[in-house]
Amino acid sequence: MKVAGFDIGGANTDLAIIDFEDDEIRNIEVDFAYLPMWSNNDELSQVLVELIERICPIQEIDAVGISMTAELVDAYDTKKEGVLDVVEKCEDTFSCPIAYVGIDGMLSKEDIQKAPLKAAAANWIATAQIATLISDNCIFIDTGSTTTDIIPIKDGKECALGKSDFDRSATGELVYTGTLRTNLASFLDKVELNGKEYRVASELFAQTADVYTVLDLIDEDDYVCDTFDGESKSKVDCAKRIARVVCADLEMISMDDVVEMSKFIHQKQVEQIAEGLKQVQETQNLDLIVVTGLGKDILDKPAAELLGLEVKSMGDILTDEECVVAPAVGTAVMMNKYLS
């Protein structure tokens, strides 16, 4: 049985194709594509097919599972509209069995038509499937390009207090901050440099991908989103964008200054995630943290360590590439169980 699991996000669409033999995982292959759903959602079907065919002929796929967060993009007036559009495009693309991750498990097209919001931003349900392979009692943190999920698991089952993004933003279980696409001005009001504090410009000047490029924590292949100014993803151009955040340029401050600023910014984002983690940890009384996603080592592990919590990585059971698309891996696992 060869099952494709997709996680369709607002900016990235991730794929995991898993070969199952007697319900055991024999092989996992993964890929992803940058697809800005706020502007290019009509390309979704094409991208889904292209992603599969980078790995194998589409005829080899026996079933497809879908999780999504793309319904929040501003191309849609409501989340309901977004969910139904994604479902319609997926149904038109595949002729094999297909189902969707929801807050109550896998859902058919008919299930979603009755209650569309059950499938909205439910990809963390799929990631929980993988986290339980490490511990039945833990909090997993998944920081991707855009958001951070902080989900408690007890006795092998997720026990999040919030079920929607709206609810989870109040419980600490969703921190809208990520490794690539987060505007620095969204979590900074001041930056420390050379013993002074500089107030930041609230503009779309630089994003977190610029910071982590300057700090050599990601490389250009990881920087999959567009730059804010349309210029390159080189370290120098990233530094130029960061300098603008304090209304400066590279004639006014040096590269060393930008590196100092970037270290400060990195720490502030770690603290932002730690704040959400502390809220969940104190509510659930769980001390083991399982980290995954592109930000697992850059942001999540330091956030857990800042709070003095024990940390394990999904990298212990998955490759780094698989960790980046963990919700897609979990979606394929859930789809296989759904068919069993």
Short mmCIF file of C-alpha atoms in Angstrom, two decimals:
data_model
loop_
_atom_site.label_atom_id
_atom_site.label_comp_id
_atom_site.label_asym_id
_atom_site.label_seq_id
_atom_site.Cartn_x
_atom_site.Cartn_y
_atom_site.Cartn_z
CA MET A 1 0.00 0.00 0.00
CA LYS A 2 1.50 3.33 -1.09
CA VAL A 3 -0.15 6.31 0.61
CA ALA A 4 0.45 9.99 -0.12
CA GLY A 5 -0.02 12.43 2.75
CA PHE A 6 -0.27 16.15 1.94
CA ASP A 7 -0.16 19.10 4.32
CA ILE A 8 -1.52 22.06 2.35
CA GLY A 9 -0.41 25.25 4.05
CA GLY A 10 -0.88 28.87 3.17
CA ALA A 11 2.67 29.14 1.83
CA ASN A 12 4.04 25.60 1.52
CA THR A 13 2.50 22.32 0.41
CA ASP A 14 4.29 19.31 1.92
CA LEU A 15 4.18 15.69 0.77
CA ALA A 16 5.11 12.37 2.35
CA ILE A 17 4.70 9.13 0.42
CA ILE A 18 4.83 6.09 2.67
CA ASP A 19 5.05 2.46 1.59
CA PHE A 20 3.16 0.31 4.09
CA GLU A 21 3.50 -3.45 4.33
CA ASP A 22 1.04 -5.09 6.75
CA ASP A 23 0.54 -1.63 8.29
CA GLU A 24 4.27 -1.30 9.00
CA ILE A 25 6.23 1.56 7.44
CA ARG A 26 8.66 0.18 4.89
CA ASN A 27 9.81 3.44 3.28
CA ILE A 28 9.17 7.19 3.47
CA GLU A 29 9.92 9.73 0.76
CA VAL A 30 9.18 13.44 1.18
CA ASP A 31 9.14 16.68 -0.77
CA PHE A 32 7.55 20.13 -0.60
CA ALA A 33 6.79 23.12 -2.80
CA TYR A 34 6.33 26.81 -2.13
CA LEU A 35 2.77 27.66 -3.18
CA PRO A 36 1.35 30.99 -1.94
CA MET A 37 -2.31 30.08 -1.67
CA TRP A 38 -3.34 33.70 -1.15
CA SER A 39 -2.43 34.40 -4.79
CA ASN A 40 -1.87 31.08 -6.60
CA ASN A 41 -4.51 28.70 -5.17
CA ASP A 42 -5.66 27.83 -8.69
CA GLU A 43 -2.32 26.01 -9.12
CA LEU A 44 -2.97 23.62 -6.23
CA SER A 45 -4.04 20.63 -8.30
CA GLN A 46 -1.03 20.98 -10.59
CA VAL A 47 1.35 21.24 -7.65
CA LEU A 48 -0.11 18.17 -5.92
CA VAL A 49 0.44 16.08 -9.04
CA GLU A 50 3.93 17.48 -9.68
CA LEU A 51 5.02 16.75 -6.11
CA ILE A 52 3.94 13.10 -6.36
CA GLU A 53 5.55 12.62 -9.74
CA ARG A 54 8.89 13.91 -8.45
CA ILE A 55 8.86 10.72 -6.37
CA CYS A 56 6.85 8.14 -8.31
CA PRO A 57 4.23 7.83 -11.06
CA ILE A 58 0.87 9.00 -9.75
CA GLN A 59 -0.66 5.66 -10.80
CA GLU A 60 1.33 3.98 -8.01
CA ILE A 61 -0.53 5.91 -5.30
CA ASP A 62 -3.23 3.80 -3.64
CA ALA A 63 -4.73 6.50 -1.41
CA VAL A 64 -4.31 10.18 -0.50
CA GLY A 65 -4.69 11.87 2.87
CA ILE A 66 -4.98 15.65 3.18
CA SER A 67 -4.40 18.03 6.07
CA MET A 68 -4.64 21.77 5.62
CA THR A 69 -4.07 25.21 7.07
CA ALA A 70 -4.48 27.10 3.78
CA GLU A 71 -8.11 27.98 4.53
CA LEU A 72 -6.93 31.00 6.55
CA VAL A 73 -5.35 32.85 3.60
CA ASP A 74 -7.04 36.09 2.59
CA ALA A 75 -8.03 34.75 -0.82
CA TYR A 76 -11.02 33.31 1.05
CA ASP A 77 -13.66 35.36 2.84
CA THR A 78 -14.21 32.63 5.43
CA LYS A 79 -12.45 29.49 6.63
CA LYS A 80 -15.46 27.47 5.47
CA GLU A 81 -14.98 28.77 1.94
CA GLY A 82 -11.28 27.91 2.08
CA VAL A 83 -11.79 24.37 3.35
CA LEU A 84 -14.43 23.60 0.72
CA ASP A 85 -12.27 25.03 -2.07
CA VAL A 86 -9.27 22.93 -1.06
CA VAL A 87 -11.46 19.82 -0.81
CA GLU A 88 -13.01 20.46 -4.22
CA LYS A 89 -9.58 20.87 -5.84
CA CYS A 90 -8.27 17.70 -4.20
CA GLU A 91 -11.34 15.68 -5.20
CA ASP A 92 -10.94 16.86 -8.79
CA THR A 93 -7.26 15.86 -8.77
CA PHE A 94 -7.34 12.28 -7.47
CA SER A 95 -9.42 9.25 -8.41
CA CYS A 96 -8.10 6.98 -5.62
CA PRO A 97 -9.55 6.94 -2.07
CA ILE A 98 -9.09 10.32 -0.37
CA ALA A 99 -9.85 11.61 3.13
CA TYR A 100 -9.04 14.64 5.25
CA VAL A 101 -7.55 15.15 8.70
CA GLY A 102 -10.07 16.65 11.10
CA ILE A 103 -10.16 17.34 14.81
CA ASP A 104 -12.07 14.05 15.30
CA GLY A 105 -9.91 11.94 12.95
CA MET A 106 -10.13 11.31 9.22
CA LEU A 107 -13.12 12.79 7.40
CA SER A 108 -14.69 12.03 4.04
CA LYS A 109 -15.76 14.71 1.58
CA GLU A 110 -19.34 14.20 2.78
CA ASP A 111 -18.29 14.64 6.41
CA ILE A 112 -16.58 17.92 5.59
CA GLN A 113 -19.53 19.24 3.61
CA LYS A 114 -21.60 18.86 6.80
CA ALA A 115 -19.01 20.46 9.10
CA PRO A 116 -16.19 22.15 7.12
CA LEU A 117 -14.47 23.73 10.11
CA LYS A 118 -13.58 20.32 11.54
CA ALA A 119 -10.85 20.13 8.88
CA ALA A 120 -9.61 23.71 9.34
CA ALA A 121 -5.99 23.88 10.57
CA ALA A 122 -6.11 20.33 11.93
CA ASN A 123 -2.65 19.30 10.71
CA TRP A 124 -1.38 19.22 14.31
CA ILE A 125 -3.65 16.24 14.87
CA ALA A 126 -1.54 14.39 12.30
CA THR A 127 1.75 15.45 13.88
CA ALA A 128 0.57 14.06 17.21
CA GLN A 129 0.51 10.61 15.58
CA ILE A 130 4.29 10.80 15.19
CA ALA A 131 5.03 12.37 18.58
CA THR A 132 3.40 9.43 20.38
CA LEU A 133 6.06 7.15 18.87
CA ILE A 134 8.54 8.92 21.16
CA SER A 135 6.39 9.31 24.27
CA ASP A 136 2.77 8.83 25.29
CA ASN A 137 3.10 11.77 27.67
CA CYS A 138 4.75 14.87 26.27
CA ILE A 139 4.28 18.25 24.65
CA PHE A 140 5.31 18.39 21.02
CA ILE A 141 6.40 21.64 19.42
CA ASP A 142 6.33 21.95 15.63
CA THR A 143 7.71 25.20 14.24
CA GLY A 144 7.44 25.48 10.48
CA SER A 145 7.92 28.42 8.16
CA THR A 146 5.03 30.41 9.61
CA THR A 147 3.53 29.03 12.83
CA THR A 148 4.34 27.05 15.97
CA ASP A 149 2.05 24.32 17.32
CA ILE A 150 2.48 23.42 21.01
CA ILE A 151 0.34 20.34 21.63
CA PRO A 152 0.05 18.30 24.84
CA ILE A 153 -0.24 14.50 24.65
CA LYS A 154 -1.36 12.31 27.55
CA ASP A 155 -1.74 8.54 27.50
CA GLY A 156 -0.93 8.53 23.79
CA LYS A 157 -3.68 10.98 22.81
CA GLU A 158 -3.57 14.70 22.13
CA CYS A 159 -5.37 16.66 24.82
CA ALA A 160 -5.24 20.21 23.46
CA LEU A 161 -7.65 22.60 25.17
CA GLY A 162 -8.22 24.48 21.91
CA LYS A 163 -9.48 22.81 18.76
CA SER A 164 -9.40 25.78 16.36
CA ASP A 165 -6.60 28.25 15.64
CA PHE A 166 -8.74 30.91 17.29
CA ASP A 167 -9.07 28.90 20.50
CA ARG A 168 -5.46 27.68 20.52
CA SER A 169 -4.14 31.23 20.22
CA ALA A 170 -5.60 31.80 23.71
CA THR A 171 -4.38 28.55 25.31
CA GLY A 172 -0.71 28.88 24.26
CA GLU A 173 -1.10 25.94 21.88
CA LEU A 174 -0.65 28.13 18.79
CA VAL A 175 2.04 30.80 18.57
CA TYR A 176 1.85 32.53 15.21
CA THR A 177 5.58 32.72 14.65
CA GLY A 178 7.83 30.74 12.33
CA THR A 179 11.32 30.10 11.05
CA LEU A 180 10.96 31.84 7.69
CA ARG A 181 7.95 34.05 7.04
CA THR A 182 7.50 36.00 10.27
CA ASN A 183 7.78 39.78 10.00
CA LEU A 184 10.34 40.86 12.59
CA ALA A 185 8.18 43.80 13.60
CA SER A 186 5.46 41.37 14.71
CA PHE A 187 7.40 40.32 17.83
CA LEU A 188 9.89 43.17 18.31
CA ASP A 189 9.41 46.69 19.52
CA LYS A 190 13.09 47.42 20.17
CA VAL A 191 16.46 45.95 19.17
CA GLU A 192 19.58 46.17 21.29
CA LEU A 193 22.81 47.12 19.50
CA ASN A 194 26.10 48.37 20.91
CA GLY A 195 24.55 49.08 24.29
CA LYS A 196 21.63 51.09 22.93
CA GLU A 197 17.99 50.27 22.29
CA TYR A 198 16.59 51.11 18.85
CA ARG A 199 12.85 51.13 18.17
CA VAL A 200 11.92 49.09 15.12
CA ALA A 201 10.10 50.24 12.00
CA SER A 202 6.71 48.56 11.65
CA GLU A 203 7.13 47.78 7.96
CA LEU A 204 7.54 44.64 5.84
CA PHE A 205 11.31 45.08 5.75
CA ALA A 206 12.72 41.76 7.00
CA GLN A 207 11.53 38.33 8.07
CA THR A 208 12.93 35.58 10.23
CA ALA A 209 14.47 33.79 7.23
CA ASP A 210 16.78 36.79 6.85
CA VAL A 211 17.91 36.50 10.48
CA TYR A 212 18.62 32.77 10.31
CA THR A 213 20.47 33.14 7.02
CA VAL A 214 22.75 35.77 8.56
CA LEU A 215 23.33 33.50 11.57
CA ASP A 216 24.07 30.48 9.30
CA LEU A 217 21.21 28.53 10.90
CA ILE A 218 19.53 27.94 7.53
CA ASP A 219 20.93 27.90 4.01
CA GLU A 220 19.54 29.30 0.79
CA ASP A 221 17.77 26.02 -0.03
CA ASP A 222 15.79 26.35 3.22
CA TYR A 223 14.76 29.93 2.37
CA VAL A 224 11.85 28.81 0.19
CA CYS A 225 9.57 31.85 0.57
CA ASP A 226 9.77 35.17 -1.27
CA THR A 227 11.88 37.98 0.13
CA PHE A 228 10.02 41.12 1.20
CA ASP A 229 11.94 43.40 -1.18
CA GLY A 230 12.17 41.02 -4.15
CA GLU A 231 15.97 40.92 -3.90
CA SER A 232 18.15 37.82 -3.48
CA LYS A 233 18.48 35.50 -0.51
CA SER A 234 22.21 36.06 -0.16
CA LYS A 235 23.61 36.85 3.27
CA VAL A 236 24.37 40.44 2.21
CA ASP A 237 20.86 41.09 0.94
CA CYS A 238 19.42 39.52 4.10
CA ALA A 239 21.61 41.88 6.15
CA LYS A 240 20.38 44.87 4.13
CA ARG A 241 16.79 43.96 4.96
CA ILE A 242 17.55 43.54 8.66
CA ALA A 243 19.31 46.91 8.77
CA ARG A 244 16.16 48.59 7.45
CA VAL A 245 14.26 47.35 10.52
CA VAL A 246 16.13 49.98 12.56
CA CYS A 247 15.96 52.52 9.70
CA ALA A 248 19.61 51.94 8.76
CA ASP A 249 21.63 50.47 5.90
CA LEU A 250 25.00 48.75 5.47
CA GLU A 251 26.76 52.09 5.08
CA MET A 252 25.51 53.11 8.53
CA ILE A 253 26.01 49.81 10.38
CA SER A 254 28.39 46.92 9.74
CA MET A 255 27.80 43.24 9.06
CA ASP A 256 29.04 42.56 12.59
CA ASP A 257 26.32 44.92 13.86
CA VAL A 258 23.70 43.01 11.87
CA VAL A 259 24.95 39.73 13.32
CA GLU A 260 24.66 41.20 16.84
CA MET A 261 21.13 42.39 16.06
CA SER A 262 20.25 38.97 14.64
CA LYS A 263 21.39 37.18 17.81
CA PHE A 264 19.17 39.50 19.85
CA ILE A 265 16.21 38.93 17.51
CA HIS A 266 16.74 35.16 17.64
CA GLN A 267 16.60 35.21 21.43
CA LYS A 268 13.39 37.26 21.41
CA GLN A 269 11.69 34.74 19.14
CA VAL A 270 12.86 31.88 21.37
CA GLU A 271 11.30 33.74 24.33
CA GLN A 272 8.08 34.22 22.37
CA ILE A 273 7.77 30.45 21.86
CA ALA A 274 8.83 29.76 25.45
CA GLU A 275 5.96 31.93 26.70
CA GLY A 276 3.40 29.76 24.88
CA LEU A 277 5.17 26.58 25.98
CA LYS A 278 5.17 27.69 29.61
CA GLN A 279 1.41 28.28 29.48
CA VAL A 280 0.78 24.78 28.09
CA GLN A 281 3.29 23.12 30.42
CA GLU A 282 1.83 24.70 33.54
CA THR A 283 -1.72 23.83 32.46
CA GLN A 284 -0.94 20.21 31.59
CA ASN A 285 1.91 19.46 34.03
CA LEU A 286 4.02 17.74 31.36
CA ASP A 287 7.80 18.12 31.42
CA LEU A 288 9.00 16.20 28.33
CA ILE A 289 9.15 18.23 25.12
CA VAL A 290 9.34 16.65 21.67
CA VAL A 291 10.50 19.03 18.94
CA THR A 292 10.03 18.86 15.18
CA GLY A 293 9.76 21.04 12.09
CA LEU A 294 12.26 23.36 10.43
CA GLY A 295 12.64 25.25 13.70
CA LYS A 296 13.15 22.25 15.99
CA ASP A 297 16.81 23.01 16.72
CA ILE A 298 16.77 26.73 15.91
CA LEU A 299 13.83 27.75 18.11
CA ASP A 300 12.03 24.89 19.84
CA LYS A 301 14.88 23.18 21.64
CA PRO A 302 16.26 26.51 22.97
CA ALA A 303 12.74 27.50 24.13
CA ALA A 304 12.34 24.26 26.08
CA GLU A 305 15.83 24.54 27.54
CA LEU A 306 15.13 28.14 28.58
CA LEU A 307 12.36 26.72 30.79
CA GLY A 308 14.57 23.90 32.09
CA LEU A 309 12.50 21.18 30.42
CA GLU A 310 13.69 17.83 29.06
CA VAL A 311 13.88 17.76 25.27
CA LYS A 312 13.75 14.94 22.74
CA SER A 313 13.72 15.32 18.96
CA MET A 314 11.61 13.67 16.32
CA GLY A 315 14.96 13.51 14.57
CA ASP A 316 15.54 10.40 16.71
CA ILE A 317 13.02 8.50 14.57
CA LEU A 318 12.75 10.62 11.41
CA THR A 319 15.29 12.28 9.15
CA ASP A 320 15.61 16.08 9.24
CA GLU A 321 13.77 16.23 5.90
CA GLU A 322 10.92 14.14 7.31
CA CYS A 323 10.75 16.29 10.45
CA VAL A 324 10.22 19.40 8.30
CA VAL A 325 7.09 17.79 6.80
CA ALA A 326 5.99 15.91 9.94
CA PRO A 327 2.27 16.77 9.49
CA ALA A 328 2.37 15.21 6.01
CA VAL A 329 4.00 12.07 7.42
CA GLY A 330 1.34 11.91 10.13
CA THR A 331 -1.40 12.45 7.56
CA ALA A 332 -0.23 9.46 5.53
CA VAL A 333 -0.14 7.35 8.72
CA MET A 334 -3.69 8.42 9.61
CA MET A 335 -4.91 7.69 6.08
CA ASN A 336 -3.48 4.18 6.19
CA LYS A 337 -5.23 3.53 9.53
CA TYR A 338 -8.47 4.98 8.10
CA LEU A 339 -8.39 2.42 5.30
CA SER A 340 -7.48 -0.53 7.54
#
